[in-house]
């Protein structure tokens, strides 16, 4: 029954939200605290958000872009509403991002909007179907009794917690009023009595102790400030990679500054990271492992490597800009680069490796708004953290050995590129019935046969829609 399923979603995701939130203290304080508003192990706000997000996006359950975009908007609005309501009714914020950049009323920040989109996509595409399959194992009568009982306990707990919170607020207000009317002439005993009453507020009973541990505003603010200051410290140290100057040439490390050698290694690092990113994306979006590379030898996707170099060249002198501007510039530059690579591949080789024609807000099927936003996020992370880290690692390579290693890697990548182009060309020719004309083409047919090429390039196809033959035969 649909209603029973929704109640189970509410219960299960309320528990998972409580578990994740409370487990964070294991890393921050080496202790496990109940960080929820309730005494029971449930955070209803998580369950409610999950149910609303699921219900709102049922019509778009097969469109991953709409799921991502819709989840970003819906969950962000819900988080802001919960924060505002908690502040108005209970007198405190359950979370505070006032020290972070790109925040909206201290209730949410831009990175969390993107994270909410990913979580919502994962929730609707995988978690809800998986949870539904588990619920179906229970007999309907038993399932109904269990879920109604749990929801009843949550409701009772919520009412008692709300009443206790309101009473606590009144006592705090009473004590604050008493402090306001204190006079210099008042006895020391009266002052000590007020101090004792303050201390008893959060030590008199178990609920207040737990509540103080779950919502310590001052402690939470200090924690957020500590994380923010640590990130600023890392960013300040990373900026040295853009500003460092050496007096003599001999003092300069290997591949210092923005030079060909540095860009070549950035190309390699970006190509490898691109393979890792695409593999994870395939597992997330397609639900199975899929090899996604751009060359026949090695885990390289040149589009990402080229994108890393392109972003570095464009943004190298713009590191002083705000995070927002870097995000916007990276989104435009990354999407433009992706568009250019797609156009060059189709123009030069007559093939395409990606086609977004069926996605929302696409540009001639070569890129779309969602990937532009991803490029923006990747560009921001690259400029602030990944490039400085990569630059430091590259500059640690010994000068003498570095020249030899670089020459070998450049030669290897050139050979890999030539073989990749020839292998793809032969793959297309084989599908068109063209037999090998020489020993090299015969070698390509043996080494990079159809099965291997389909494994390496599962999404590559002929760019000409009127041509019935495709590079990738399904």
Coordinates of C-alpha atoms in Angstrom, one line a residue:
X1 CA 0.0 0.0 0.0
X2 CA 1.4 3.4 -1.0
X3 CA 0.7 5.1 2.3
X4 CA 2.3 2.4 4.3
X5 CA 5.4 2.6 2.1
X6 CA 5.6 6.3 2.7
X7 CA 5.4 5.8 6.4
X8 CA 8.2 3.3 6.2
X9 CA 10.3 5.7 4.2
X10 CA 9.7 8.3 6.9
X11 CA 10.7 5.9 9.7
X12 CA 13.8 4.4 7.9
X13 CA 15.3 7.7 6.7
X14 CA 14.5 9.4 10.0
X15 CA 16.6 6.7 11.7
X16 CA 19.4 6.8 9.1
X17 CA 19.5 10.6 9.4
X18 CA 19.8 10.3 13.2
X19 CA 22.5 7.6 12.9
X20 CA 24.6 9.7 10.4
X21 CA 24.2 12.9 12.5
X22 CA 25.0 11.3 15.8
X23 CA 27.9 9.3 14.5
X24 CA 29.7 12.5 13.6
X25 CA 30.7 13.0 17.2
X26 CA 32.7 9.8 17.1
X27 CA 35.2 11.7 14.9
X28 CA 34.9 15.1 16.6
X29 CA 34.7 14.2 20.2
X30 CA 35.6 10.5 20.3
X31 CA 32.1 9.9 21.9
X32 CA 28.7 9.0 20.6
X33 CA 26.0 11.5 21.3
X34 CA 22.3 11.5 20.5
X35 CA 22.3 14.6 18.3
X36 CA 18.6 14.5 17.6
X37 CA 15.7 16.6 19.0
X38 CA 14.0 13.4 20.1
X39 CA 14.9 11.0 22.9
X40 CA 14.3 8.1 20.5
X41 CA 16.9 7.4 17.7
X42 CA 15.0 9.3 15.0
X43 CA 15.4 12.7 13.3
X44 CA 11.9 13.3 11.7
X45 CA 13.2 16.2 9.6
X46 CA 15.3 13.8 7.5
X47 CA 12.4 11.4 7.0
X48 CA 10.1 14.2 6.1
X49 CA 12.5 15.7 3.6
X50 CA 13.0 12.2 2.0
X51 CA 9.3 11.6 1.7
X52 CA 8.5 15.1 0.2
X53 CA 11.4 14.9 -2.2
X54 CA 10.3 11.4 -3.3
X55 CA 6.6 12.5 -3.8
X56 CA 7.5 15.7 -5.7
X57 CA 9.8 13.9 -8.1
X58 CA 7.8 10.7 -8.9
X59 CA 6.8 12.1 -12.4
X60 CA 10.5 12.6 -13.2
X61 CA 11.9 9.4 -11.8
X62 CA 13.5 8.4 -15.1
X63 CA 15.1 11.8 -15.8
X64 CA 18.3 12.0 -13.8
X65 CA 18.9 15.6 -14.5
X66 CA 15.5 16.6 -13.3
X67 CA 16.0 14.5 -10.2
X68 CA 19.3 16.2 -9.5
X69 CA 18.0 19.8 -10.1
X70 CA 14.6 19.1 -8.4
X71 CA 16.3 17.6 -5.4
X72 CA 18.7 20.5 -5.1
X73 CA 15.8 23.0 -5.0
X74 CA 13.3 20.9 -2.9
X75 CA 15.8 19.8 -0.2
X76 CA 17.4 23.3 0.0
X77 CA 14.0 24.9 0.5
X78 CA 13.0 22.3 3.2
X79 CA 16.3 22.8 5.0
X80 CA 15.8 26.6 5.1
X81 CA 12.2 26.2 6.3
X82 CA 13.2 23.8 9.1
X83 CA 15.9 26.1 10.2
X84 CA 13.6 29.2 10.2
X85 CA 10.8 27.3 12.0
X86 CA 13.2 25.9 14.6
X87 CA 14.6 29.4 15.3
X88 CA 11.1 31.0 15.6
X89 CA 9.5 28.3 17.8
X90 CA 12.5 26.7 19.7
X91 CA 14.8 29.7 19.8
X92 CA 17.9 28.1 18.2
X93 CA 19.2 27.1 14.8
X94 CA 19.7 23.4 14.3
X95 CA 22.6 24.4 12.0
X96 CA 24.5 27.6 11.3
X97 CA 26.6 28.4 8.2
X98 CA 27.0 32.1 8.9
X99 CA 30.8 31.8 8.9
X100 CA 30.8 30.0 5.5
X101 CA 30.9 31.8 2.2
X102 CA 28.0 31.6 -0.3
X103 CA 25.5 31.0 2.6
X104 CA 21.9 32.1 2.4
X105 CA 20.7 33.5 5.7
X106 CA 23.2 31.2 7.5
X107 CA 20.8 28.3 6.8
X108 CA 22.5 26.8 3.8
X109 CA 25.5 27.2 1.5
X110 CA 26.0 26.6 -2.3
X111 CA 28.1 23.4 -1.9
X112 CA 25.3 21.9 0.2
X113 CA 22.8 22.7 -2.6
X114 CA 24.9 20.6 -5.0
X115 CA 25.3 17.8 -2.4
X116 CA 21.5 17.8 -1.8
X117 CA 21.0 17.4 -5.6
X118 CA 23.4 14.3 -5.6
X119 CA 21.7 12.9 -2.4
X120 CA 18.2 13.4 -3.9
X121 CA 19.2 11.7 -7.1
X122 CA 20.7 8.8 -5.2
X123 CA 17.6 8.6 -2.9
X124 CA 15.1 8.5 -5.7
X125 CA 17.1 6.4 -8.1
X126 CA 18.5 3.8 -5.7
X127 CA 17.6 4.0 -2.0
X128 CA 13.8 4.3 -2.4
X129 CA 13.5 1.2 -4.8
X130 CA 15.9 -0.7 -2.5
X131 CA 13.9 0.2 0.6
X132 CA 10.6 -0.7 -1.1
X133 CA 12.0 -4.2 -2.0
X134 CA 12.9 -4.7 1.7
X135 CA 9.5 -3.6 2.9
X136 CA 7.8 -6.1 0.6
X137 CA 9.3 -9.0 2.6
X138 CA 7.0 -8.1 5.5
X139 CA 3.5 -9.4 5.6
X140 CA 1.1 -6.4 5.1
X141 CA -0.6 -6.7 8.5
X142 CA 2.6 -7.0 10.4
X143 CA 4.1 -4.1 8.4
X144 CA 1.2 -1.9 9.1
X145 CA 1.2 -2.6 12.8
X146 CA 5.0 -2.0 13.1
X147 CA 5.1 1.2 11.2
X148 CA 2.1 2.7 12.9
X149 CA 3.5 1.8 16.3
X150 CA 6.9 3.4 15.5
X151 CA 5.2 6.5 14.1
X152 CA 3.1 6.7 17.2
X153 CA 6.1 6.5 19.5
X154 CA 7.9 9.2 17.4
X155 CA 4.8 11.5 17.7
X156 CA 4.6 11.0 21.5
X157 CA 8.3 11.6 21.8
X158 CA 8.1 14.7 19.7
X159 CA 5.2 16.2 21.7
X160 CA 7.0 15.6 25.0
X161 CA 10.3 17.0 23.6
X162 CA 8.5 20.1 22.3
X163 CA 6.8 20.7 25.7
X164 CA 10.0 20.2 27.5
X165 CA 11.8 22.7 25.2
X166 CA 9.1 25.3 25.7
X167 CA 9.3 24.9 29.5
X168 CA 13.1 25.2 29.3
X169 CA 12.8 28.4 27.2
X170 CA 10.4 29.9 29.8
X171 CA 12.9 29.1 32.7
X172 CA 15.7 30.6 30.7
X173 CA 13.6 33.8 30.1
X174 CA 12.7 34.0 33.8
X175 CA 16.3 33.7 34.9
X176 CA 17.4 36.3 32.3
X177 CA 14.7 38.7 33.6
X178 CA 16.0 38.1 37.2
X179 CA 19.5 38.9 36.1
X180 CA 18.4 42.1 34.4
X181 CA 17.0 43.4 37.8
X182 CA 20.0 42.5 39.9
X183 CA 21.4 45.4 41.8
X184 CA 24.8 46.1 43.3
X185 CA 23.2 46.1 46.7
X186 CA 21.7 42.6 46.3
X187 CA 23.2 39.9 48.6
X188 CA 25.9 37.5 47.5
X189 CA 23.6 34.6 48.4
X190 CA 21.0 35.8 45.8
X191 CA 23.7 36.0 43.1
X192 CA 24.9 32.5 43.9
X193 CA 21.3 31.2 43.8
X194 CA 20.9 32.5 40.3
X195 CA 24.2 30.9 39.2
X196 CA 23.1 27.6 40.7
X197 CA 19.7 27.8 38.9
X198 CA 21.5 28.5 35.6
X199 CA 23.7 25.4 36.1
X200 CA 20.7 23.2 37.0
X201 CA 19.0 24.1 33.7
X202 CA 21.2 21.6 31.8
X203 CA 22.2 19.2 34.6
X204 CA 19.0 18.6 36.5
X205 CA 17.6 15.8 34.3
X206 CA 18.8 13.4 31.6
X207 CA 16.8 15.1 28.8
X208 CA 18.3 18.5 29.4
X209 CA 21.8 17.0 29.5
X210 CA 21.2 15.3 26.2
X211 CA 19.6 18.4 24.7
X212 CA 22.6 20.5 25.7
X213 CA 24.9 18.0 24.0
X214 CA 22.8 17.9 20.9
X215 CA 22.4 21.6 20.3
X216 CA 25.3 23.5 21.9
X217 CA 25.1 26.7 19.8
X218 CA 28.3 28.2 21.1
X219 CA 30.2 24.9 20.7
X220 CA 28.7 24.4 17.2
X221 CA 29.7 27.9 16.2
X222 CA 33.2 27.4 17.4
X223 CA 33.4 24.1 15.5
X224 CA 32.2 25.7 12.3
X225 CA 34.6 28.6 12.8
X226 CA 37.5 26.1 13.4
X227 CA 36.7 24.2 10.2
X228 CA 36.5 27.5 8.3
X229 CA 39.7 28.8 9.7
X230 CA 41.5 25.5 8.8
X231 CA 40.3 25.8 5.2
X232 CA 41.4 29.4 5.1
X233 CA 44.8 28.3 6.4
X234 CA 45.1 25.6 3.7
X235 CA 44.0 28.1 1.0
X236 CA 46.5 30.7 2.2
X237 CA 49.3 28.1 2.1
X238 CA 48.1 27.0 -1.4
X239 CA 48.3 30.5 -2.7
X240 CA 52.1 30.4 -2.3
X241 CA 52.1 28.2 -5.4
X242 CA 50.8 31.1 -7.4
X243 CA 53.0 33.8 -5.8
X244 CA 56.3 32.2 -4.9
X245 CA 59.4 33.8 -6.4
X246 CA 63.1 32.6 -6.6
X247 CA 66.0 34.9 -7.0
X248 CA 68.2 32.6 -9.0
X249 CA 67.3 30.0 -11.7
X250 CA 69.3 27.3 -9.9
X251 CA 67.1 27.6 -6.8
X252 CA 63.9 27.0 -8.8
X253 CA 62.5 23.4 -8.4
X254 CA 61.6 21.1 -11.2
X255 CA 58.9 22.4 -13.6
X256 CA 58.5 25.6 -11.6
X257 CA 55.7 28.0 -12.6
X258 CA 53.3 27.6 -15.4
X259 CA 55.5 25.9 -18.1
X260 CA 55.1 23.1 -20.6
X261 CA 56.5 20.5 -18.3
X262 CA 54.1 21.5 -15.5
X263 CA 51.1 21.5 -17.9
X264 CA 52.1 18.1 -19.2
X265 CA 52.1 16.6 -15.8
X266 CA 48.8 18.4 -15.0
X267 CA 47.4 16.8 -18.2
X268 CA 48.4 13.3 -16.9
X269 CA 47.0 14.0 -13.5
X270 CA 43.7 15.4 -14.9
X271 CA 43.4 12.5 -17.3
X272 CA 43.7 9.9 -14.5
X273 CA 41.4 11.8 -12.2
X274 CA 38.9 12.0 -15.0
X275 CA 39.0 8.2 -15.4
X276 CA 38.3 7.8 -11.6
X277 CA 35.5 10.4 -11.8
X278 CA 33.9 8.7 -14.8
X279 CA 34.1 5.3 -13.2
X280 CA 32.4 6.5 -10.0
X281 CA 29.8 8.4 -12.1
X282 CA 29.0 5.2 -14.1
X283 CA 28.5 3.2 -10.9
X284 CA 26.3 6.0 -9.5
X285 CA 24.3 6.9 -12.6
X286 CA 24.2 3.6 -14.5
X287 CA 24.3 1.2 -11.5
X288 CA 27.1 -0.9 -12.8
X289 CA 30.9 -0.9 -13.5
X290 CA 31.8 0.5 -16.8
X291 CA 35.2 1.2 -18.3
X292 CA 35.4 4.8 -19.5
X293 CA 38.7 5.8 -21.0
X294 CA 39.9 8.0 -23.9
X295 CA 42.9 6.0 -25.0
X296 CA 43.6 2.3 -25.6
X297 CA 46.6 2.1 -23.3
X298 CA 46.3 3.4 -19.7
X299 CA 43.7 5.0 -17.6
X300 CA 43.6 8.3 -19.4
X301 CA 40.7 10.6 -20.5
X302 CA 42.4 13.4 -22.5
X303 CA 39.3 15.6 -22.2
X304 CA 39.8 15.9 -18.4
X305 CA 43.5 16.3 -18.8
X306 CA 43.0 19.1 -21.4
X307 CA 40.3 20.6 -19.2
X308 CA 42.7 20.7 -16.2
X309 CA 45.4 22.5 -18.4
X310 CA 42.8 24.8 -19.9
X311 CA 41.4 25.8 -16.5
X312 CA 44.9 26.3 -15.1
X313 CA 45.9 28.6 -18.0
X314 CA 42.7 30.6 -17.8
X315 CA 42.5 30.9 -14.0
X316 CA 46.2 30.9 -13.1
X317 CA 46.2 34.7 -12.7
X318 CA 42.7 34.9 -11.3
X319 CA 43.3 33.0 -8.1
X320 CA 42.6 36.2 -6.1
X321 CA 39.0 36.2 -7.3
X322 CA 36.2 35.1 -5.0
X323 CA 35.0 31.5 -4.9
X324 CA 31.7 32.6 -6.6
X325 CA 33.5 34.2 -9.6
X326 CA 35.9 31.2 -10.0
X327 CA 32.9 28.9 -9.9
X328 CA 31.1 30.8 -12.7
X329 CA 34.2 31.2 -14.8
X330 CA 35.1 27.5 -14.4
X331 CA 31.6 26.5 -15.4
X332 CA 31.7 28.6 -18.6
X333 CA 35.3 27.6 -19.5
X334 CA 34.7 23.9 -18.7
X335 CA 31.5 23.7 -20.7
X336 CA 33.1 25.5 -23.6
X337 CA 36.1 23.2 -23.6
X338 CA 33.8 20.1 -23.5
X339 CA 31.8 21.5 -26.4
X340 CA 35.0 22.2 -28.4
X341 CA 36.3 18.7 -27.8
X342 CA 33.1 17.1 -28.9
X343 CA 33.1 19.3 -32.1
X344 CA 36.7 18.4 -32.9
X345 CA 36.2 14.7 -32.4
X346 CA 33.2 14.7 -34.7
X347 CA 34.9 16.9 -37.3
X348 CA 38.2 15.1 -37.4
X349 CA 37.2 11.5 -36.8
X350 CA 33.4 11.4 -37.5
X351 CA 32.6 9.9 -34.0
X352 CA 31.2 11.1 -30.8
X353 CA 31.8 9.8 -27.3
X354 CA 29.0 11.6 -25.5
X355 CA 25.6 12.9 -26.6
X356 CA 23.4 15.0 -24.3
X357 CA 20.7 15.7 -26.9
X358 CA 18.0 14.1 -24.7
X359 CA 18.9 16.1 -21.5
X360 CA 17.5 19.4 -20.4
X361 CA 19.3 22.7 -21.2
X362 CA 21.8 21.0 -23.5
X363 CA 23.9 22.9 -26.1
X364 CA 23.7 20.9 -29.5
X365 CA 24.0 17.7 -27.5
X366 CA 27.7 18.5 -26.7
X367 CA 27.3 19.7 -23.2
X368 CA 24.5 20.8 -20.8
X369 CA 23.8 23.0 -17.8
X370 CA 24.3 20.2 -15.2
X371 CA 27.8 19.4 -16.5
X372 CA 28.6 23.1 -16.7
X373 CA 27.8 23.3 -12.9
X374 CA 29.9 20.2 -12.3
X375 CA 32.7 21.9 -14.3
X376 CA 32.3 25.0 -12.1
X377 CA 32.6 22.9 -8.9
X378 CA 35.6 21.0 -10.2
X379 CA 37.3 24.2 -11.4
X380 CA 36.9 25.8 -7.9
X381 CA 38.3 22.7 -6.2
X382 CA 41.1 22.5 -8.8
X383 CA 42.2 26.1 -8.4
X384 CA 41.9 26.2 -4.6
X385 CA 43.2 22.8 -3.6
X386 CA 44.1 20.3 -6.4
X387 CA 46.3 22.5 -8.5
X388 CA 48.5 23.7 -5.6
X389 CA 48.8 20.1 -4.3
X390 CA 49.6 18.7 -7.7
X391 CA 52.1 21.6 -8.3
X392 CA 53.9 20.8 -5.1
X393 CA 54.2 17.1 -5.9
X394 CA 55.4 17.8 -9.4
X395 CA 58.1 20.2 -8.2
X396 CA 59.4 17.6 -5.8
X397 CA 60.6 15.5 -8.7
X398 CA 64.5 15.6 -8.9
X399 CA 65.6 17.9 -11.8
X400 CA 68.0 15.4 -13.5
X401 CA 65.7 12.4 -13.3
X402 CA 62.7 14.6 -14.0
X403 CA 63.9 15.5 -17.5
X404 CA 64.4 11.8 -18.4
X405 CA 61.0 10.8 -17.0
X406 CA 59.3 13.6 -18.8
X407 CA 60.8 12.7 -22.2
X408 CA 59.8 9.1 -21.7
X409 CA 56.2 10.0 -20.7
X410 CA 55.8 12.5 -23.6
X411 CA 56.9 9.8 -26.1
X412 CA 54.6 7.2 -24.5
X413 CA 51.6 9.5 -24.6
X414 CA 52.3 10.4 -28.3
X415 CA 52.5 6.7 -29.2
X416 CA 49.4 6.0 -27.1
X417 CA 47.5 8.7 -28.9
X418 CA 48.6 7.5 -32.4
X419 CA 47.7 3.9 -31.6
X420 CA 44.3 5.0 -30.1
X421 CA 43.4 7.0 -33.3
X422 CA 44.5 4.1 -35.5
X423 CA 42.6 1.5 -33.4
X424 CA 39.4 3.6 -33.5
X425 CA 39.8 4.1 -37.2
X426 CA 40.2 0.4 -37.8
X427 CA 37.2 -0.4 -35.6
X428 CA 35.1 1.8 -37.8
X429 CA 36.5 0.3 -41.0
X430 CA 35.9 -3.3 -39.7
X431 CA 32.3 -2.4 -39.1
X432 CA 32.1 -1.2 -42.7
X433 CA 33.6 -4.4 -44.0
X434 CA 37.0 -3.1 -44.8
X435 CA 39.7 -5.8 -44.6
X436 CA 43.2 -4.9 -43.2
X437 CA 45.6 -3.6 -46.0
X438 CA 48.9 -4.2 -44.2
X439 CA 50.6 -5.9 -41.2
X440 CA 50.0 -2.9 -38.9
X441 CA 46.3 -2.9 -39.5
X442 CA 46.2 -6.7 -39.0
X443 CA 48.0 -6.1 -35.7
X444 CA 45.4 -3.6 -34.7
X445 CA 42.6 -6.1 -35.6
X446 CA 44.2 -8.8 -33.4
X447 CA 45.2 -6.6 -30.4
X448 CA 42.2 -4.2 -30.4
X449 CA 39.4 -6.4 -31.6
X450 CA 35.7 -5.4 -31.5
X451 CA 35.1 -6.8 -28.0
X452 CA 38.0 -4.9 -26.5
X453 CA 37.1 -1.7 -28.2
X454 CA 33.5 -2.0 -27.1
X455 CA 34.8 -2.5 -23.5
X456 CA 37.1 0.5 -23.7
X457 CA 34.7 2.8 -25.5
X458 CA 31.1 1.7 -24.6
X459 CA 29.5 5.0 -25.6
X460 CA 31.4 5.8 -28.8
X461 CA 29.3 5.9 -31.9
X462 CA 29.3 7.2 -35.5
X463 CA 28.4 11.0 -35.6
X464 CA 26.5 10.7 -38.9
X465 CA 22.9 9.8 -37.9
X466 CA 22.1 8.8 -41.5
X467 CA 24.8 6.2 -41.5
X468 CA 23.4 2.9 -40.3
X469 CA 26.8 1.6 -39.4
X470 CA 28.0 2.6 -35.9
X471 CA 31.4 2.4 -34.3
X472 CA 29.8 0.7 -31.3
X473 CA 27.8 -2.3 -32.3
X474 CA 25.2 -3.2 -29.5

